[in-house]
Each structure stands twice: as structure tokens, then as C-alpha cells.
Coordinates of N, CA and C in Angstrom, one line a residue:
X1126 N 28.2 6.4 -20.6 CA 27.3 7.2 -19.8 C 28.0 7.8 -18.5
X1127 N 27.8 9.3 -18.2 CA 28.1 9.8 -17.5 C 27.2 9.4 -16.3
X1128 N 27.8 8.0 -15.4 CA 26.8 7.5 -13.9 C 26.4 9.0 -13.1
X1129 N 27.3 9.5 -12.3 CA 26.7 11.1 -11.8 C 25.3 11.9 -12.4
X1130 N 26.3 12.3 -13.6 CA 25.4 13.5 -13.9 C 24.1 12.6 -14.6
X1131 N 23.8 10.9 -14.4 CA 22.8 10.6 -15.0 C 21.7 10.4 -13.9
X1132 N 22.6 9.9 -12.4 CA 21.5 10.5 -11.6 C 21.7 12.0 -11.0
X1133 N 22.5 12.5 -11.3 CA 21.6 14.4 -11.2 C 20.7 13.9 -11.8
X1134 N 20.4 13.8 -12.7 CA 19.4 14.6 -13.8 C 17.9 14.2 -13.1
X1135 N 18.1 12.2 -13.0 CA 17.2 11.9 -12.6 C 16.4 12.1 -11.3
X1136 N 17.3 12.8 -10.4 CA 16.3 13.9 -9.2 C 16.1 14.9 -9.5
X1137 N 16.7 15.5 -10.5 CA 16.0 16.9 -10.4 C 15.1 17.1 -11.9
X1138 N 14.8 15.6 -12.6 CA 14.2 16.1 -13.6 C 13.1 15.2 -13.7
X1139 N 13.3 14.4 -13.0 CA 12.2 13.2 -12.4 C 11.7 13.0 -11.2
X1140 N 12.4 13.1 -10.0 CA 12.0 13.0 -8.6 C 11.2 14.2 -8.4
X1141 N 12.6 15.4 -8.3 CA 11.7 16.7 -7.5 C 10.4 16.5 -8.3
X1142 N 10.0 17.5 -9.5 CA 9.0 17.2 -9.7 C 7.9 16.8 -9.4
X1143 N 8.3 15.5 -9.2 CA 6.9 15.0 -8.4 C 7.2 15.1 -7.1
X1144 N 7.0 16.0 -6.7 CA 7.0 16.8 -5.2 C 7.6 15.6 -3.9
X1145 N 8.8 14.9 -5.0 CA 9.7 14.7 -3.8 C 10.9 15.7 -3.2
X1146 N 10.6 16.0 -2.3 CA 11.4 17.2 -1.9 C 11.8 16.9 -0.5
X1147 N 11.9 16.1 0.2 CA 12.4 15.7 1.1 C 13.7 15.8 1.1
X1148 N 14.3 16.6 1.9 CA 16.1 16.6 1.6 C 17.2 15.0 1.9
X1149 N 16.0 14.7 2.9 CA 16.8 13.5 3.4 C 17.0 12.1 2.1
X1150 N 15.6 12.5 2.0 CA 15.3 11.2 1.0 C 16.3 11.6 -0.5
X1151 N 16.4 13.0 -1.1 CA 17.3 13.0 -2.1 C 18.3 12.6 -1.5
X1152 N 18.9 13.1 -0.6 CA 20.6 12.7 -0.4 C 20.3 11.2 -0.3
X1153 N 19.9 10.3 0.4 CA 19.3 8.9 0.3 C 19.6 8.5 -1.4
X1154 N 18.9 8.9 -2.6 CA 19.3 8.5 -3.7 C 20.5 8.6 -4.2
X1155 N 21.4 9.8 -3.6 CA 23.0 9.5 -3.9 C 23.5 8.4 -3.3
X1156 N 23.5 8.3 -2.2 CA 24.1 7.4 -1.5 C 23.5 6.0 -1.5
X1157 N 22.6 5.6 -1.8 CA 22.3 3.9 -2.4 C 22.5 3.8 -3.7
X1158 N 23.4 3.4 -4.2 CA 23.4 3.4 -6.0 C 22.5 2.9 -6.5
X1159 N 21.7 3.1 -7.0 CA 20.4 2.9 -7.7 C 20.9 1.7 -9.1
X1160 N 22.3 1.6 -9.6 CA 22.5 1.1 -10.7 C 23.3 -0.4 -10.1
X1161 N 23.5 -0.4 -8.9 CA 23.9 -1.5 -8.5 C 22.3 -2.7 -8.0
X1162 N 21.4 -2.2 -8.5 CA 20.0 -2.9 -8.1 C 20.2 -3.8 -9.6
X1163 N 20.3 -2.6 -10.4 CA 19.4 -3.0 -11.5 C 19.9 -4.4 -12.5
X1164 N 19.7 -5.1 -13.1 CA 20.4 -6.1 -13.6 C 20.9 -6.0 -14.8
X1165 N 22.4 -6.3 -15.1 CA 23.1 -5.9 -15.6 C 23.0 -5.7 -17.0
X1166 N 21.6 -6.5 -17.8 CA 21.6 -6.0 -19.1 C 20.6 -4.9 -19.2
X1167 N 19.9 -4.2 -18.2 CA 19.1 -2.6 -18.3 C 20.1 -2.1 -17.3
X1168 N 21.6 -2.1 -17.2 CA 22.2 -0.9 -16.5 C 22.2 0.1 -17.4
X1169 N 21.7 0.1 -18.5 CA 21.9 1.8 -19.1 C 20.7 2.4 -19.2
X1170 N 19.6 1.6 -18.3 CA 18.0 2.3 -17.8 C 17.8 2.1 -16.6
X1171 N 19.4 2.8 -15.6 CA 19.2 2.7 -14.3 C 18.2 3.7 -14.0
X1172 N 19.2 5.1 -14.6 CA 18.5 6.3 -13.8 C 17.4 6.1 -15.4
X1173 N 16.4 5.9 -15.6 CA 15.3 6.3 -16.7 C 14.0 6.1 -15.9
X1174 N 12.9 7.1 -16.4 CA 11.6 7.2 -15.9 C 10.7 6.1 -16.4
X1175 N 11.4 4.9 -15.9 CA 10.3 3.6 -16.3 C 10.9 2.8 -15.9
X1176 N 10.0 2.1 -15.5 CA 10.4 0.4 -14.9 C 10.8 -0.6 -15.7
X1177 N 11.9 -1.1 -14.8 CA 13.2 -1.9 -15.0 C 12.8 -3.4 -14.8
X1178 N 12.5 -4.3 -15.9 CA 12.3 -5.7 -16.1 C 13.1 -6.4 -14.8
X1179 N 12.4 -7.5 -14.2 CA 13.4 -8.6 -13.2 C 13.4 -9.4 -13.7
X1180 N 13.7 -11.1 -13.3 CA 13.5 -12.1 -13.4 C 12.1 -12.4 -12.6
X1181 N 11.8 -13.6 -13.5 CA 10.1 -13.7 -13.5 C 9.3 -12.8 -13.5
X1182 N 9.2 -12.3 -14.7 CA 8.2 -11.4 -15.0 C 7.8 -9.9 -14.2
X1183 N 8.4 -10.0 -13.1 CA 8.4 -8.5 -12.7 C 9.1 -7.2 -12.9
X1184 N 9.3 -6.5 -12.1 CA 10.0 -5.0 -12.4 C 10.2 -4.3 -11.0
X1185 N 11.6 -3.4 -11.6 CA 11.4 -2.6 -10.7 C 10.7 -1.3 -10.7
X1186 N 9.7 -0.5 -10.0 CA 8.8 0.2 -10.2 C 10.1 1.8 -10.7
X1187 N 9.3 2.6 -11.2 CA 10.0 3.7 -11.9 C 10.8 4.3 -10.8
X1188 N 11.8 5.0 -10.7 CA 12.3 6.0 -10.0 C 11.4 6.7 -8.8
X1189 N 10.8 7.6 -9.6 CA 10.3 8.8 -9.0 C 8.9 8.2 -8.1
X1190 N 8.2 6.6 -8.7 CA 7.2 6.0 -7.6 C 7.9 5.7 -6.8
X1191 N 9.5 5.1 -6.6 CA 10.2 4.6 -5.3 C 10.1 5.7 -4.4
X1192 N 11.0 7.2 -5.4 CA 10.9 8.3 -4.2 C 10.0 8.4 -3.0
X1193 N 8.9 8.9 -4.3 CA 7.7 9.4 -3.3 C 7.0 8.3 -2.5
X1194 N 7.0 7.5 -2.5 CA 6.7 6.2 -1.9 C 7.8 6.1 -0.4
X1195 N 9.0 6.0 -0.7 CA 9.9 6.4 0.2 C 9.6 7.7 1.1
X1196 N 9.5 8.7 0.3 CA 9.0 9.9 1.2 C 7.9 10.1 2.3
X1197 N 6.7 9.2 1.7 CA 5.5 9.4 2.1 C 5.7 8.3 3.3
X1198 N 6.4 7.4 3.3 CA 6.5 6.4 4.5 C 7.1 7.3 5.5
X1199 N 7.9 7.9 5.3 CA 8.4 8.9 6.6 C 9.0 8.2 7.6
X1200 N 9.8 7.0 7.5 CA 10.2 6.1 8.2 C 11.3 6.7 9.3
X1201 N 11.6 6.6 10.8 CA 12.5 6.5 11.5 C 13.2 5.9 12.0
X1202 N 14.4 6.3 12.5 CA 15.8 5.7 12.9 C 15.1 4.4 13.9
X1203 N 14.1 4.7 14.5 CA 13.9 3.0 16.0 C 12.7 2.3 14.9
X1204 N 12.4 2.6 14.1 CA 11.0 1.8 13.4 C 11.4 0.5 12.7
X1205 N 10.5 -0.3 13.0 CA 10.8 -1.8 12.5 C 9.5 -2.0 11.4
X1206 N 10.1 -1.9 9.5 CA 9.4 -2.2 8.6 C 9.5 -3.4 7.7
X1207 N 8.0 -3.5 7.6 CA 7.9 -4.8 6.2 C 8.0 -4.3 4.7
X1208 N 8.5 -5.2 4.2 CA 8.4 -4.8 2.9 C 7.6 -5.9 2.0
X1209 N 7.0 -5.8 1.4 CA 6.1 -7.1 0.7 C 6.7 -6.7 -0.9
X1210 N 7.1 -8.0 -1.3 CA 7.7 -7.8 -2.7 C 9.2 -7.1 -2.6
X1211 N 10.5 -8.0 -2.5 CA 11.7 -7.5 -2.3 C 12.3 -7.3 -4.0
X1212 N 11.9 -7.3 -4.7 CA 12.3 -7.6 -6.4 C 13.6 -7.8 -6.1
X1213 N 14.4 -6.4 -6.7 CA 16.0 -6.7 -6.3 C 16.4 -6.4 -5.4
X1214 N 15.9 -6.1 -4.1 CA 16.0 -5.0 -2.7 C 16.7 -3.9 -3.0
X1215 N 16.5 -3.1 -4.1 CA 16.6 -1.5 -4.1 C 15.6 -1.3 -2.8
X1216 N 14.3 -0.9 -2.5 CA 13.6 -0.2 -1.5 C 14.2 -0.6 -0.3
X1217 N 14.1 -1.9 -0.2 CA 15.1 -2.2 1.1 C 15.8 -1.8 1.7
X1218 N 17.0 -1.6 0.7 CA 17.8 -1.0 0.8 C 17.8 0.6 1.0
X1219 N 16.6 1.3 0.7 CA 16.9 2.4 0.6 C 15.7 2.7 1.8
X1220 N 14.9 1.9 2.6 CA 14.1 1.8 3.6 C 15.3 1.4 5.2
X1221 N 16.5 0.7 4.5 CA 17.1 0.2 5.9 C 17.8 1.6 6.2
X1222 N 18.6 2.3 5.3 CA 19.0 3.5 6.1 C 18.3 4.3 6.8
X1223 N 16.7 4.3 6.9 CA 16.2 5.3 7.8 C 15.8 4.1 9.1
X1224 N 15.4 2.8 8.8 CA 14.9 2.1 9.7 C 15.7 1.6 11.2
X1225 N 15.1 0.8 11.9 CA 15.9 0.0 12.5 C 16.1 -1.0 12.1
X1226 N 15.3 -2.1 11.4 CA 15.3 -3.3 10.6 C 14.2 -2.9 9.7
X1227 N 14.7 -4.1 8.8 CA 13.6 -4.4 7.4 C 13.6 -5.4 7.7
X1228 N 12.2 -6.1 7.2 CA 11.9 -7.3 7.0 C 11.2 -6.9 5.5
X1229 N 11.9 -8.2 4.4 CA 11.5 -7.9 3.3 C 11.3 -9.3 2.4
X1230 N 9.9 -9.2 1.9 CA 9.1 -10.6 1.8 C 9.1 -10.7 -0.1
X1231 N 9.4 -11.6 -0.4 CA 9.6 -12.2 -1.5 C 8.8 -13.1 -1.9
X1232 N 7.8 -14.0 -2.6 CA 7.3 -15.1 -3.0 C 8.3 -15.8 -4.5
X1233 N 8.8 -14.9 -5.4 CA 9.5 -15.5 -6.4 C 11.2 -16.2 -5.7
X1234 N 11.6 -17.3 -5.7 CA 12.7 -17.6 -5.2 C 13.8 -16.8 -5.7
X1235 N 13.7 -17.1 -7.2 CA 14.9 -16.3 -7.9 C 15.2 -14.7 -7.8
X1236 N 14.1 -14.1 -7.2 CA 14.6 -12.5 -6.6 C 14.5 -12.9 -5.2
X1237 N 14.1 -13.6 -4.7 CA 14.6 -13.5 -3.4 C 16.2 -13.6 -3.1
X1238 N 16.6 -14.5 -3.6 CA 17.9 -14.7 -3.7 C 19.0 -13.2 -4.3
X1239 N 18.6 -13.3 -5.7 CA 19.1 -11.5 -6.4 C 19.2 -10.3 -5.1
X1240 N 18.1 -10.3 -4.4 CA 17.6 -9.6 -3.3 C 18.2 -9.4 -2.4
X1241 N 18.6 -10.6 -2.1 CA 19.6 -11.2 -0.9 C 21.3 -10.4 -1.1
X1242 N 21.5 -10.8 -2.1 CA 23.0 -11.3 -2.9 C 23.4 -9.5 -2.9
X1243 N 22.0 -8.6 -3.7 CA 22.3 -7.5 -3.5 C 22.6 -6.8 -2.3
X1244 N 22.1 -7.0 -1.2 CA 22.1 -6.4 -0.3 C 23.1 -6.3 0.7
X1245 N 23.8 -8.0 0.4 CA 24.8 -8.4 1.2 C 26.3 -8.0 0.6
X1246 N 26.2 -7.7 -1.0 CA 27.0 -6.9 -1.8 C 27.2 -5.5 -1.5
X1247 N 26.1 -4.9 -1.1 CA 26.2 -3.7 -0.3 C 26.2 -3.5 1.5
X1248 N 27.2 -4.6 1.7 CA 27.2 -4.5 3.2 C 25.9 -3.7 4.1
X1249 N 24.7 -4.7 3.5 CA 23.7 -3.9 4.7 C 23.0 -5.2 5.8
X1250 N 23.3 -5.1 6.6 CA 23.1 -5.5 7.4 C 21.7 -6.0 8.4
X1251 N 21.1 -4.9 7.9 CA 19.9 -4.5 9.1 C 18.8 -4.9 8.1
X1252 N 18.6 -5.8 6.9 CA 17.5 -6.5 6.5 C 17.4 -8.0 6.3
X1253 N 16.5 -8.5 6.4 CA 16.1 -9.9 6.4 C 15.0 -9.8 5.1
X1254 N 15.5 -11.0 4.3 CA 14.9 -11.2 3.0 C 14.6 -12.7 3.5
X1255 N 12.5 -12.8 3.3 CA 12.2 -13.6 3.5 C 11.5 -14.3 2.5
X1256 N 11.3 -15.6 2.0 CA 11.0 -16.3 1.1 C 9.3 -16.3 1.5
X1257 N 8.1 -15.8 0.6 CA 7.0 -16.4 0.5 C 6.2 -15.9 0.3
X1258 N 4.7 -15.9 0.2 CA 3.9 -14.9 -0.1 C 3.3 -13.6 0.8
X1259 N 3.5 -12.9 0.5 CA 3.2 -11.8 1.6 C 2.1 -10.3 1.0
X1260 N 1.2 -11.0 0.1 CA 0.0 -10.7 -0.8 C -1.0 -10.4 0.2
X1261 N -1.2 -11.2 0.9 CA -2.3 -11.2 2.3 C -2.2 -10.8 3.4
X1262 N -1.2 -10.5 3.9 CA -0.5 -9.9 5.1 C 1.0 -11.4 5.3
X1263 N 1.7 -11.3 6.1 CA 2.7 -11.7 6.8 C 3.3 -11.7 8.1
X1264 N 2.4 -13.1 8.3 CA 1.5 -13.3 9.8 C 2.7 -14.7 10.8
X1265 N 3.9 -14.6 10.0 CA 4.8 -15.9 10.7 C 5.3 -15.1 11.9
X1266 N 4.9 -14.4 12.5 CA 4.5 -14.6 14.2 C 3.6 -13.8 14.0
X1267 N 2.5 -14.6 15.6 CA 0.9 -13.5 15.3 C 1.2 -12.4 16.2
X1268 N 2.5 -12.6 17.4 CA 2.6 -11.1 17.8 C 3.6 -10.0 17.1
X1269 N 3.8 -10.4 15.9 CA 4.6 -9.3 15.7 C 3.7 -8.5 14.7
X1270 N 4.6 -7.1 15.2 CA 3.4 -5.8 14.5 C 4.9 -5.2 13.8
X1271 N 4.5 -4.1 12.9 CA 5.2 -3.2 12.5 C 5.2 -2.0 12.7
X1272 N 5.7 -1.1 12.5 CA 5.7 0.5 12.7 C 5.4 1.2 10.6
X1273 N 5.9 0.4 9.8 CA 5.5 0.7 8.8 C 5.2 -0.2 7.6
X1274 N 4.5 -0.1 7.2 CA 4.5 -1.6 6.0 C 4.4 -0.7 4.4
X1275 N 5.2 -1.5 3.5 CA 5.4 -0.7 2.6 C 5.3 -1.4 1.6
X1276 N 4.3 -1.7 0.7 CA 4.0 -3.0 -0.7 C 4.4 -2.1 -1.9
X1277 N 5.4 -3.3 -2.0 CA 6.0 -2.7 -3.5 C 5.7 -3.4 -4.5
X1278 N 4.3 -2.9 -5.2 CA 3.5 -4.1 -6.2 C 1.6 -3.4 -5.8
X1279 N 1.0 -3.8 -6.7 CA -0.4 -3.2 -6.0 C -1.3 -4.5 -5.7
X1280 N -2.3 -3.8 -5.2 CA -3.2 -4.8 -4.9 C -5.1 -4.4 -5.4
X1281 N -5.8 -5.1 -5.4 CA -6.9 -4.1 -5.6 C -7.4 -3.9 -4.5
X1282 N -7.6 -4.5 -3.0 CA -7.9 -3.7 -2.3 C -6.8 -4.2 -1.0
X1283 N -6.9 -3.9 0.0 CA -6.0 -4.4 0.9 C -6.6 -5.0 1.7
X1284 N -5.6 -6.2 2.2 CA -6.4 -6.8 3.2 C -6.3 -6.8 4.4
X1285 N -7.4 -7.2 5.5 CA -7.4 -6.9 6.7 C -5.9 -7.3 7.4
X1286 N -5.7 -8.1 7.2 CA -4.6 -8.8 7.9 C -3.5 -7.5 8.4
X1287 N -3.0 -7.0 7.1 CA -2.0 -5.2 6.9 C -2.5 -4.7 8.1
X1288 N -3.8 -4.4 8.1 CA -4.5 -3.3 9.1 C -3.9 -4.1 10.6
X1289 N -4.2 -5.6 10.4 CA -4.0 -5.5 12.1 C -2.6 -5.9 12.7
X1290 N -1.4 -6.1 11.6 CA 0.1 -6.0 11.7 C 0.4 -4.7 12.0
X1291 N -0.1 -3.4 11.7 CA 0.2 -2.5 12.1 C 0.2 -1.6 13.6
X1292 N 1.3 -1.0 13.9 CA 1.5 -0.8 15.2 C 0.1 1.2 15.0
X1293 N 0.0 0.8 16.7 CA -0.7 2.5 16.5 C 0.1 4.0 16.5
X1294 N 0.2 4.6 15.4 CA 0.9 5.7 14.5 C 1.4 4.8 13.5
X1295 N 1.5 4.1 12.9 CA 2.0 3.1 12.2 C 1.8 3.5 10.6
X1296 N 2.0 3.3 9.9 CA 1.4 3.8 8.1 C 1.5 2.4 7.2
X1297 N 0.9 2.8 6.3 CA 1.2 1.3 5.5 C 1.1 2.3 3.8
X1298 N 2.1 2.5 2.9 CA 1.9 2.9 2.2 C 1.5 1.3 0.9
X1299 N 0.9 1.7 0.2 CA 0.2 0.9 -0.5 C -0.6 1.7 -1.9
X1300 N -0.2 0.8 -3.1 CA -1.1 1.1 -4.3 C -2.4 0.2 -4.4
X1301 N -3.6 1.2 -4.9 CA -4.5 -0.3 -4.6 C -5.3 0.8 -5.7
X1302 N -6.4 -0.4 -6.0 CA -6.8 -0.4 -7.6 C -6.7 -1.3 -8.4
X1303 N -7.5 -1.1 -9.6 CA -7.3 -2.3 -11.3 C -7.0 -1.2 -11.7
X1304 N -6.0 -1.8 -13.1 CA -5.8 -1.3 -14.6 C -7.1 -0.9 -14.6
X1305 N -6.5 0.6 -15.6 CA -5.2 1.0 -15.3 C -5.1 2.5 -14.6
X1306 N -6.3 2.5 -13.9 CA -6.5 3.3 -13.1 C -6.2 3.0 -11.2
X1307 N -5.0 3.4 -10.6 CA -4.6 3.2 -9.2 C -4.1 3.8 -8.7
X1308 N -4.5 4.0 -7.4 CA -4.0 4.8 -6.0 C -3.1 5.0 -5.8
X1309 N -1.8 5.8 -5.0 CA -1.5 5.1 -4.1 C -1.8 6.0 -2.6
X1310 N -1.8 5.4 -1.6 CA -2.5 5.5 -0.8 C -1.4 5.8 0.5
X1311 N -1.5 6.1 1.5 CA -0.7 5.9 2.9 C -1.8 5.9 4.2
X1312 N -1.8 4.3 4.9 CA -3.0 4.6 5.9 C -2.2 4.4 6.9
X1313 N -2.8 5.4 8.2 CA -2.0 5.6 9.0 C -3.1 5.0 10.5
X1314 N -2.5 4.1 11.0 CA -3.3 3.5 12.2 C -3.5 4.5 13.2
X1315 N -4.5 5.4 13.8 CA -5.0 6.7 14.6 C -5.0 5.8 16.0
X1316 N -5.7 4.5 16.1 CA -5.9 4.2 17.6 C -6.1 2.6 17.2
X1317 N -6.3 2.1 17.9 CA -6.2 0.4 18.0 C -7.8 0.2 17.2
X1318 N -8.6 1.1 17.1 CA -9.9 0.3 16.1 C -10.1 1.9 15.0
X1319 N -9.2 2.7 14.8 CA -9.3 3.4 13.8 C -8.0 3.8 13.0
X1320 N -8.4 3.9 11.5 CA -7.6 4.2 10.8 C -7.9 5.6 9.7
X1321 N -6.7 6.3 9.1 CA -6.9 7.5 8.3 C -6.4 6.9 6.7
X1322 N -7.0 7.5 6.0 CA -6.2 7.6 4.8 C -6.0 8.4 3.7
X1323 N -5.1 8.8 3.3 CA -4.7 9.9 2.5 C -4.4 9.2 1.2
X1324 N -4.8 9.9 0.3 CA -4.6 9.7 -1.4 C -3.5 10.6 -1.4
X1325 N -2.8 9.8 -2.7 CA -0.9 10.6 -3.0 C -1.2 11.0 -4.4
X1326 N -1.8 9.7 -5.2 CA -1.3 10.3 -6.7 C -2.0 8.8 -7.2
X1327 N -2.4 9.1 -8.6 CA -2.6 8.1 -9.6 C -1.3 7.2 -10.1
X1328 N -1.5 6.0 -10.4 CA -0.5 5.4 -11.3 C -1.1 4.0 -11.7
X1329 N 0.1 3.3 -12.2 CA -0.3 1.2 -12.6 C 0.5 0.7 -13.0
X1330 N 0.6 -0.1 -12.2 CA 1.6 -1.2 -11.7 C 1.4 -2.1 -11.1
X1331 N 2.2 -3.0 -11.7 CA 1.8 -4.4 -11.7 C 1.3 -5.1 -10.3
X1332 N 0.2 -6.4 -10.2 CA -0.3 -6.4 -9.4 C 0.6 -7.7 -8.3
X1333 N 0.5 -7.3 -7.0 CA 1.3 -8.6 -6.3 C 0.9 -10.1 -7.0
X1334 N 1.6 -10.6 -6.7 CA 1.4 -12.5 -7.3 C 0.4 -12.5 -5.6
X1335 N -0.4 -13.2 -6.1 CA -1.4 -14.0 -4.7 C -2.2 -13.0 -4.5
X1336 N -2.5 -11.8 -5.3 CA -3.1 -10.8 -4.3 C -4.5 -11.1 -4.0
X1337 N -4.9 -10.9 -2.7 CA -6.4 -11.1 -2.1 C -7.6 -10.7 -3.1
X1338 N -8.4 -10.7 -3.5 CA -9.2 -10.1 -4.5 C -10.2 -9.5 -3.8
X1339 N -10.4 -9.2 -2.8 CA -11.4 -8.5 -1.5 C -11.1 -8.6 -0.8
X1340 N -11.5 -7.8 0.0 CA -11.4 -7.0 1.3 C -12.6 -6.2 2.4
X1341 N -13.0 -6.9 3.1 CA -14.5 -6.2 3.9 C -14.3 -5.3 4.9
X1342 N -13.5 -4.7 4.8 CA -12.6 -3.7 5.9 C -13.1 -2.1 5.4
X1343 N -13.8 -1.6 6.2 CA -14.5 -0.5 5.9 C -13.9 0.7 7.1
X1344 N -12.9 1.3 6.1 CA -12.7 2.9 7.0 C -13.2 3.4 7.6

């Protein structure tokens, strides 16, 4: 396999498309190797339009959902983001080059670790891979807030907790929904008791481990 020309293909025949067009964010997919995530018996379905099996049962979500998911966070250089669900820290990884820090939350031990190992294999520095559940919000300090929170996994609805980790201009991009009909969403904190939210696109994917099953938090 030609590695290059296999992710050419995969931005311009999978990403753009779906109206990732962010310049930053493509050059971002060259420069994090996408095939150094993946584990070593689907490296010949690095760059392919489907999700990439982990250990314990999960995946990595397809390409072109990381893109646009990446795009729509809009993350900058001073912002301090969570990540809920580290699989192998590809997003991490491709969340720390715009960030100031990641914090990136794991419940399965054996990707936390993979997660870890990746990331430190790629000399990145500026994320912390943390062991536990982070389905309900990720509340191990109650003053700390974020600038962006970004769940990689869905949930059916979100819970309040997200809303009140969030800093004001803040976003939380998030899938939410049941099979096999689901959102994804980006809500953006407007003022300390209001929030907006914007629909992106349909999809389905698999649901966080622990996820809250309600939510009484009304837009």
C-alpha cells in the first residue's frame, strides 16, 4: 500500500466531501499519522471509510466523523479540552495540536494504556490520559471547567454535569441519540444559564460504556 497516496485519497475522497474544508484541520490529517493510531492487525484499514475495531469491544470512529467533529470543535491555541473516551488517542492527538492541554478520559484500562503508549510514542506532550468513567460528566475537581469538551462515543442524551464543566463560549461537541438514528450536535455555552445548539449531521455509533440514560436539562 501506497501510505501517502492512501491518505490523499482519504481527504479528498472522504473528508472534503463531507464539508470538511477547514485548511487547518486537512493539513492537521497529514501531519498526525492516522496509521500510527490504528492497531497493527487493521493497519491496511487505516485510511478506509469505517471504523477501526479496539480492544474491548470498541472502535475507532470512521475518518471523515473524526474530521468534521474536529472541525466543528474549532478549538484554539490557549483552550483547555476534555476528551471523554480516549480509544487509541488518535483525537487526542489530533485535538492537542490546536489546544493548550487535553485531558483525555478513558474507562476501559487496556486503551487507556494503548492511548497512553501512543501518544508518548508520538512525542506529545500536552495530554493527560486519565483512567475512569467519564459517561456523566468528569467532575475530579469541582472547579475545573473547560473551554471545549469533545465525546468520542454517543450518548442518548447528555447530561447536565457537561453543561456545567463548560466555560462561557465554550462548545461541547457530542453525538446523542439511539440506533440507529443520531445527532451530532455542537452546544455552545452563550452565558452562565444559557446555551445554543446546532445540528451537524446524522450518524451511529456506538454508545459510551456508563452512559446516563436521562437527562432533565431543557434548552
Amino acid at each position: 500500500m501506497n501510505i501517502e497516496q492512501a491518505r490523499f485519497n482519504m481527504i479528498e475522497q472522504q473528508i472534503r466531501p463531507w464539508n470538511v474544508l477547514d485548511l487547518d484541520v486537512l493539513e492537521l490529517l497529514t501531519v498526525v499519522r492516522r496509521e500510527e493510531f490504528v492497531p497493527a492487525a487493521y493497519k491496511s484499514l487505516a485510511f478506509s471509510d469505517t471504523e477501526i475495531p479496539l480492544p474491548g469491544g470498541e472502535s475507532m470512529l470512521a475518518p471523515k466523523v473524526e474530521a468534521r467533529l474536529l472541525q466543528e470543535a474549532a478549538v484554539k491555541k490557549h483552550e483547555q479540552v476534555l476528551e471523554i473516551g480516549s480509544g487509541s488517542g488518535y483525537m487526542a492527538a489530533l485535538l492537542c495540536y490546536k489546544a493548550r492541554h487535553v485531558t483525555t478520559v478513558e474507562i476501559d484500562p487496556e486503551l487507556k494504556t494503548l492511548a497512553a503508549k501512543n501518544l508518548a510514542a508520538y512525542g506529545i506532550t500536552n495530554v493527560e490520559v486519565a483512567l475512569g468513567s467519564g459517561a456523566q460528566g468528569w467532575d475530579q475537581s469541582e472547579t475545573k471547567t473547560y473551554d471545549v469538551i469533545v465525546i468520542s462515543g454517543s450518548l442518548s442524551t447528555l447530561p447536565d454535569a457537561f453543561l456545567k464543566q463548560l466555560n462561557v463560549g465554550g462548545r461541547i461537541v457530542a453525538i446523542l441519540g439511539d440506533a440507529p438514528v443520531m445527532t451530532a450536535q455542537i452546544i455552545t455555552r452563550t452565558s452562565d444559564n444559557s446555551y445554543s445548539t446546532r445540528q451537524l449531521f446524522e450518524t451511529d455509533v456506538k454508545p459510551l460504556r456508563d452512559a446516563a440514560a436521562h437527562s432533565n436539562f431543557k434548552f
